[in-house]
Structures are given as structure tokens and as C-alpha cells.
Amino acid sequence: MKGSKVHDYEADVPASELWKIYGTLRAAELLPGLLPHVLAKVEVISGDGGVGTVLELTFPAGIPGLQSYKEFTKVDNENYIKEALAIGGDIPKLGFLYYLIRFEIIAKGPASSVIRSTVEYEIDDANPELEAMVSTAPLAATAEIFAKHAKEKMATA
């Protein structure tokens, strides 16, 4: 069974400013500190944040079946798109055949943009309960906090 879930967050921040976070390792650096209930730790296994970077994400205690997973990153700096594909760890072990998170930063005007967060997944038909685990809620919280952080950084620059 294949599926996807999408969340759009409108931000009063230029797309280029948001991309300074999403398109780099800055997101991995900020996330555990700004949203420790979403991610406890992000470790760079290889790469510099660009195409081919491999990260290991560790979740906070209390999420059944999820401690950590590894993801492979694809980055399109021209179109402000970043994709992270689960390649190891607990997400594949749970039974996901495919699990991809995509962030798109879409310019709406000179000082506004949309952060579109998408989860695409495929699960074996024998594990339909896994679909309930797929949520954009952590991505929505991330979009909100990254937009706020970018806006604050702009105000102090």
C-alpha cells in the first residue's frame, strides 16, 4: 500500500532565508534544541549537508518501535527542495518498504513563502497498522519553529 501526507505552512519569511536552514545542515543542528520532543539527536554519518549526506536521527524516549533511523539526503538548491529517504534503522525494521520526507520552500512573494512538508510511504499490505504511524505533525511543528527562528534571525541582522 502506497500513500502520502502533505502539510503546508505559510510563513512571513522569504524563501531564501528558510532555505538557509532547510537546505543545509543547519536544520540538523537546530532541531534537537528547538524541538527536543520531535528529535533528541541528529548525527552526520557522512557528507556536508548536500546531496548524498547520510544522517542518523535519534528520537526521544517513549515512541514505541522508534529509536533511530538513517536517511540519505537529496538537495535541489535551485528549486528549494530537500528529500530524505529512510535507508536503515527502525523505520525499515518496522515494515516500511519506502519512507521519504520532502521539504519544498515555495516563494509566495518577496517576504513570504510556503513550507510544504510531504511524507511518501509504502507499506506491505500485511502491515496496514503502520499507516497510522505516518504523520505530518512533527514536520508541521518543525516548519513553524524554523519560520519563527528565521524571522528572529532576520530581525537581529
PDB file of C-alpha atoms in Angstrom:
ATOM      1  CA  MET A   1       0.000   0.000   0.000  1.00  0.00           C
ATOM      2  CA  LYS A   2       1.378   3.393  -1.045  1.00  0.00           C
ATOM      3  CA  GLY A   3       0.360   6.736   0.330  1.00  0.00           C
ATOM      4  CA  SER A   4       1.379  10.285   1.080  1.00  0.00           C
ATOM      5  CA  LYS A   5       0.507  13.027   3.524  1.00  0.00           C
ATOM      6  CA  VAL A   6       1.150  16.730   2.976  1.00  0.00           C
ATOM      7  CA  HIS A   7       1.237  19.784   5.228  1.00  0.00           C
ATOM      8  CA  ASP A   8       1.602  23.406   4.076  1.00  0.00           C
ATOM      9  CA  TYR A   9       2.750  26.144   6.430  1.00  0.00           C
ATOM     10  CA  GLU A  10       2.577  29.783   5.335  1.00  0.00           C
ATOM     11  CA  ALA A  11       5.479  31.830   6.639  1.00  0.00           C
ATOM     12  CA  ASP A  12       6.102  35.553   6.527  1.00  0.00           C
ATOM     13  CA  VAL A  13       9.755  34.867   5.765  1.00  0.00           C
ATOM     14  CA  PRO A  14      11.461  34.929   2.338  1.00  0.00           C
ATOM     15  CA  ALA A  15      12.074  31.505   0.819  1.00  0.00           C
ATOM     16  CA  SER A  16      15.806  32.211   0.601  1.00  0.00           C
ATOM     17  CA  GLU A  17      16.004  32.731   4.376  1.00  0.00           C
ATOM     18  CA  LEU A  18      14.157  29.485   5.103  1.00  0.00           C
ATOM     19  CA  TRP A  19      16.401  27.636   2.664  1.00  0.00           C
ATOM     20  CA  LYS A  20      19.426  28.718   4.735  1.00  0.00           C
ATOM     21  CA  ILE A  21      18.013  26.341   7.361  1.00  0.00           C
ATOM     22  CA  TYR A  22      16.298  23.610   5.335  1.00  0.00           C
ATOM     23  CA  GLY A  23      18.892  23.367   2.577  1.00  0.00           C
ATOM     24  CA  THR A  24      21.866  22.918   4.885  1.00  0.00           C
ATOM     25  CA  LEU A  25      22.943  21.049   7.989  1.00  0.00           C
ATOM     26  CA  ARG A  26      21.558  23.976   9.991  1.00  0.00           C
ATOM     27  CA  ALA A  27      18.242  22.106  10.283  1.00  0.00           C
ATOM     28  CA  ALA A  28      20.026  19.129  11.861  1.00  0.00           C
ATOM     29  CA  GLU A  29      21.860  21.447  14.245  1.00  0.00           C
ATOM     30  CA  LEU A  30      18.758  23.364  15.318  1.00  0.00           C
ATOM     31  CA  LEU A  31      16.094  20.690  15.567  1.00  0.00           C
ATOM     32  CA  PRO A  32      17.143  18.835  18.752  1.00  0.00           C
ATOM     33  CA  GLY A  33      17.475  22.122  20.645  1.00  0.00           C
ATOM     34  CA  LEU A  34      14.312  23.779  19.348  1.00  0.00           C
ATOM     35  CA  LEU A  35      12.070  20.679  19.314  1.00  0.00           C
ATOM     36  CA  PRO A  36      13.570  18.034  21.624  1.00  0.00           C
ATOM     37  CA  HIS A  37      10.205  16.225  21.765  1.00  0.00           C
ATOM     38  CA  VAL A  38      10.478  15.636  17.994  1.00  0.00           C
ATOM     39  CA  LEU A  39      14.167  14.664  17.729  1.00  0.00           C
ATOM     40  CA  ALA A  40      16.649  14.033  20.505  1.00  0.00           C
ATOM     41  CA  LYS A  41      19.781  13.946  18.364  1.00  0.00           C
ATOM     42  CA  VAL A  42      20.929  14.241  14.743  1.00  0.00           C
ATOM     43  CA  GLU A  43      24.331  12.871  13.806  1.00  0.00           C
ATOM     44  CA  VAL A  44      26.088  13.354  10.474  1.00  0.00           C
ATOM     45  CA  ILE A  45      27.343   9.941   9.339  1.00  0.00           C
ATOM     46  CA  SER A  46      28.805  11.257   6.087  1.00  0.00           C
ATOM     47  CA  GLY A  47      28.564  14.303   3.867  1.00  0.00           C
ATOM     48  CA  ASP A  48      28.369  18.060   4.238  1.00  0.00           C
ATOM     49  CA  GLY A  49      24.609  18.569   4.069  1.00  0.00           C
ATOM     50  CA  GLY A  50      24.415  18.366   0.298  1.00  0.00           C
ATOM     51  CA  VAL A  51      23.419  15.533  -1.993  1.00  0.00           C
ATOM     52  CA  GLY A  52      24.372  12.158  -0.553  1.00  0.00           C
ATOM     53  CA  THR A  53      24.618  13.241   3.062  1.00  0.00           C
ATOM     54  CA  VAL A  54      23.685  10.459   5.457  1.00  0.00           C
ATOM     55  CA  LEU A  55      22.239  11.386   8.848  1.00  0.00           C
ATOM     56  CA  GLU A  56      21.228   9.287  11.823  1.00  0.00           C
ATOM     57  CA  LEU A  57      18.186  10.665  13.632  1.00  0.00           C
ATOM     58  CA  THR A  58      17.512   9.635  17.221  1.00  0.00           C
ATOM     59  CA  PHE A  59      14.033  10.061  18.637  1.00  0.00           C
ATOM     60  CA  PRO A  60      13.202  10.966  22.233  1.00  0.00           C
ATOM     61  CA  ALA A  61      12.298   8.081  24.540  1.00  0.00           C
ATOM     62  CA  GLY A  62       8.694   6.965  24.551  1.00  0.00           C
ATOM     63  CA  ILE A  63       7.918   6.454  20.870  1.00  0.00           C
ATOM     64  CA  PRO A  64       7.095   2.731  20.572  1.00  0.00           C
ATOM     65  CA  GLY A  65       9.259   0.958  17.995  1.00  0.00           C
ATOM     66  CA  LEU A  66      11.280   4.053  17.100  1.00  0.00           C
ATOM     67  CA  GLN A  67      14.692   4.789  18.485  1.00  0.00           C
ATOM     68  CA  SER A  68      16.575   5.927  15.407  1.00  0.00           C
ATOM     69  CA  TYR A  69      16.915   5.636  11.658  1.00  0.00           C
ATOM     70  CA  LYS A  70      19.318   6.681   8.926  1.00  0.00           C
ATOM     71  CA  GLU A  71      18.381   8.825   5.976  1.00  0.00           C
ATOM     72  CA  PHE A  72      20.008   9.647   2.659  1.00  0.00           C
ATOM     73  CA  THR A  73      19.642  13.253   1.536  1.00  0.00           C
ATOM     74  CA  LYS A  74      18.948  14.712  -1.887  1.00  0.00           C
ATOM     75  CA  VAL A  75      19.096  18.510  -2.213  1.00  0.00           C
ATOM     76  CA  ASP A  76      17.938  20.757  -5.057  1.00  0.00           C
ATOM     77  CA  ASN A  77      19.256  24.236  -4.212  1.00  0.00           C
ATOM     78  CA  GLU A  78      17.800  25.776  -7.360  1.00  0.00           C
ATOM     79  CA  ASN A  79      14.197  24.759  -6.619  1.00  0.00           C
ATOM     80  CA  TYR A  80      14.498  24.726  -2.798  1.00  0.00           C
ATOM     81  CA  ILE A  81      13.627  21.040  -2.433  1.00  0.00           C
ATOM     82  CA  LYS A  82      15.182  18.625   0.043  1.00  0.00           C
ATOM     83  CA  GLU A  83      14.361  14.936   0.260  1.00  0.00           C
ATOM     84  CA  ALA A  84      15.363  12.479   2.947  1.00  0.00           C
ATOM     85  CA  LEU A  85      14.927   8.766   2.279  1.00  0.00           C
ATOM     86  CA  ALA A  86      14.971   6.287   5.185  1.00  0.00           C
ATOM     87  CA  ILE A  87      17.747   3.805   4.418  1.00  0.00           C
ATOM     88  CA  GLY A  88      18.249   1.994   7.695  1.00  0.00           C
ATOM     89  CA  GLY A  89      17.270   1.751  11.310  1.00  0.00           C
ATOM     90  CA  ASP A  90      13.857   1.408  12.883  1.00  0.00           C
ATOM     91  CA  ILE A  91      11.638   2.727  10.071  1.00  0.00           C
ATOM     92  CA  PRO A  92      12.534  -0.087   7.641  1.00  0.00           C
ATOM     93  CA  LYS A  93      12.609  -2.582  10.547  1.00  0.00           C
ATOM     94  CA  LEU A  94       9.016  -1.674  11.418  1.00  0.00           C
ATOM     95  CA  GLY A  95       7.962  -2.750   7.934  1.00  0.00           C
ATOM     96  CA  PHE A  96       8.050   0.377   5.800  1.00  0.00           C
ATOM     97  CA  LEU A  97       9.179  -0.572   2.310  1.00  0.00           C
ATOM     98  CA  TYR A  98       9.681   3.094   1.399  1.00  0.00           C
ATOM     99  CA  TYR A  99       9.649   6.220   3.559  1.00  0.00           C
ATOM    100  CA  LEU A 100      10.586   9.619   2.143  1.00  0.00           C
ATOM    101  CA  ILE A 101      10.243  13.100   3.624  1.00  0.00           C
ATOM    102  CA  ARG A 102      10.275  16.042   1.215  1.00  0.00           C
ATOM    103  CA  PHE A 103      10.519  19.717   2.115  1.00  0.00           C
ATOM    104  CA  GLU A 104       9.717  22.314  -0.520  1.00  0.00           C
ATOM    105  CA  ILE A 105      10.188  26.011   0.170  1.00  0.00           C
ATOM    106  CA  ILE A 106       7.885  27.867  -2.213  1.00  0.00           C
ATOM    107  CA  ALA A 107       8.244  31.632  -2.631  1.00  0.00           C
ATOM    108  CA  LYS A 108       4.885  33.438  -2.426  1.00  0.00           C
ATOM    109  CA  GLY A 109       6.310  36.956  -2.579  1.00  0.00           C
ATOM    110  CA  PRO A 110       9.440  38.853  -1.580  1.00  0.00           C
ATOM    111  CA  ALA A 111       8.744  38.366   2.131  1.00  0.00           C
ATOM    112  CA  SER A 112       6.544  35.275   2.282  1.00  0.00           C
ATOM    113  CA  SER A 113       6.692  31.604   1.439  1.00  0.00           C
ATOM    114  CA  VAL A 114       5.109  28.225   1.983  1.00  0.00           C
ATOM    115  CA  ILE A 115       6.884  25.314   3.617  1.00  0.00           C
ATOM    116  CA  ARG A 116       5.384  22.186   2.079  1.00  0.00           C
ATOM    117  CA  SER A 117       6.236  19.030   4.014  1.00  0.00           C
ATOM    118  CA  THR A 118       5.362  15.706   2.413  1.00  0.00           C
ATOM    119  CA  VAL A 119       5.708  12.141   3.655  1.00  0.00           C
ATOM    120  CA  GLU A 120       5.571   9.467   0.959  1.00  0.00           C
ATOM    121  CA  TYR A 121       5.486   5.864   2.095  1.00  0.00           C
ATOM    122  CA  GLU A 122       4.892   2.297   1.069  1.00  0.00           C
ATOM    123  CA  ILE A 123       3.965  -0.480   3.451  1.00  0.00           C
ATOM    124  CA  ASP A 124       3.410  -4.159   2.952  1.00  0.00           C
ATOM    125  CA  ASP A 125      -0.291  -5.000   2.744  1.00  0.00           C
ATOM    126  CA  ALA A 126       0.261  -7.363   5.689  1.00  0.00           C
ATOM    127  CA  ASN A 127       1.053  -4.353   7.952  1.00  0.00           C
ATOM    128  CA  PRO A 128      -1.821  -1.874   7.428  1.00  0.00           C
ATOM    129  CA  GLU A 129      -1.445  -0.627  11.021  1.00  0.00           C
ATOM    130  CA  LEU A 130       1.773   1.146  10.003  1.00  0.00           C
ATOM    131  CA  GLU A 131      -0.223   3.747   8.106  1.00  0.00           C
ATOM    132  CA  ALA A 132      -1.411   5.187  11.439  1.00  0.00           C
ATOM    133  CA  MET A 133       2.231   5.919  12.326  1.00  0.00           C
ATOM    134  CA  VAL A 134       2.655   8.259   9.352  1.00  0.00           C
ATOM    135  CA  SER A 135       2.090  11.849  10.419  1.00  0.00           C
ATOM    136  CA  THR A 136       2.992  15.326   9.263  1.00  0.00           C
ATOM    137  CA  ALA A 137       2.571  16.707  12.803  1.00  0.00           C
ATOM    138  CA  PRO A 138       6.321  16.712  13.593  1.00  0.00           C
ATOM    139  CA  LEU A 139       7.008  18.331  10.211  1.00  0.00           C
ATOM    140  CA  ALA A 140       4.340  20.977  10.854  1.00  0.00           C
ATOM    141  CA  ALA A 141       5.902  21.766  14.241  1.00  0.00           C
ATOM    142  CA  THR A 142       9.303  21.945  12.563  1.00  0.00           C
ATOM    143  CA  ALA A 143       8.038  24.348   9.876  1.00  0.00           C
ATOM    144  CA  GLU A 144       6.520  26.646  12.483  1.00  0.00           C
ATOM    145  CA  ILE A 145       9.621  26.754  14.682  1.00  0.00           C
ATOM    146  CA  PHE A 146      12.040  27.159  11.742  1.00  0.00           C
ATOM    147  CA  ALA A 147       9.949  30.036  10.341  1.00  0.00           C
ATOM    148  CA  LYS A 148       9.946  31.716  13.754  1.00  0.00           C
ATOM    149  CA  HIS A 149      13.709  31.180  14.105  1.00  0.00           C
ATOM    150  CA  ALA A 150      14.408  32.594  10.621  1.00  0.00           C
ATOM    151  CA  LYS A 151      12.227  35.634  11.303  1.00  0.00           C
ATOM    152  CA  GLU A 152      14.009  36.311  14.596  1.00  0.00           C
ATOM    153  CA  LYS A 153      17.411  35.986  12.886  1.00  0.00           C
ATOM    154  CA  MET A 154      16.316  38.492  10.228  1.00  0.00           C
ATOM    155  CA  ALA A 155      15.162  40.949  12.893  1.00  0.00           C
ATOM    156  CA  THR A 156      18.550  40.896  14.647  1.00  0.00           C
ATOM    157  CA  ALA A 157      20.641  41.058  11.461  1.00  0.00           C
TER     158      ALA A 157
END
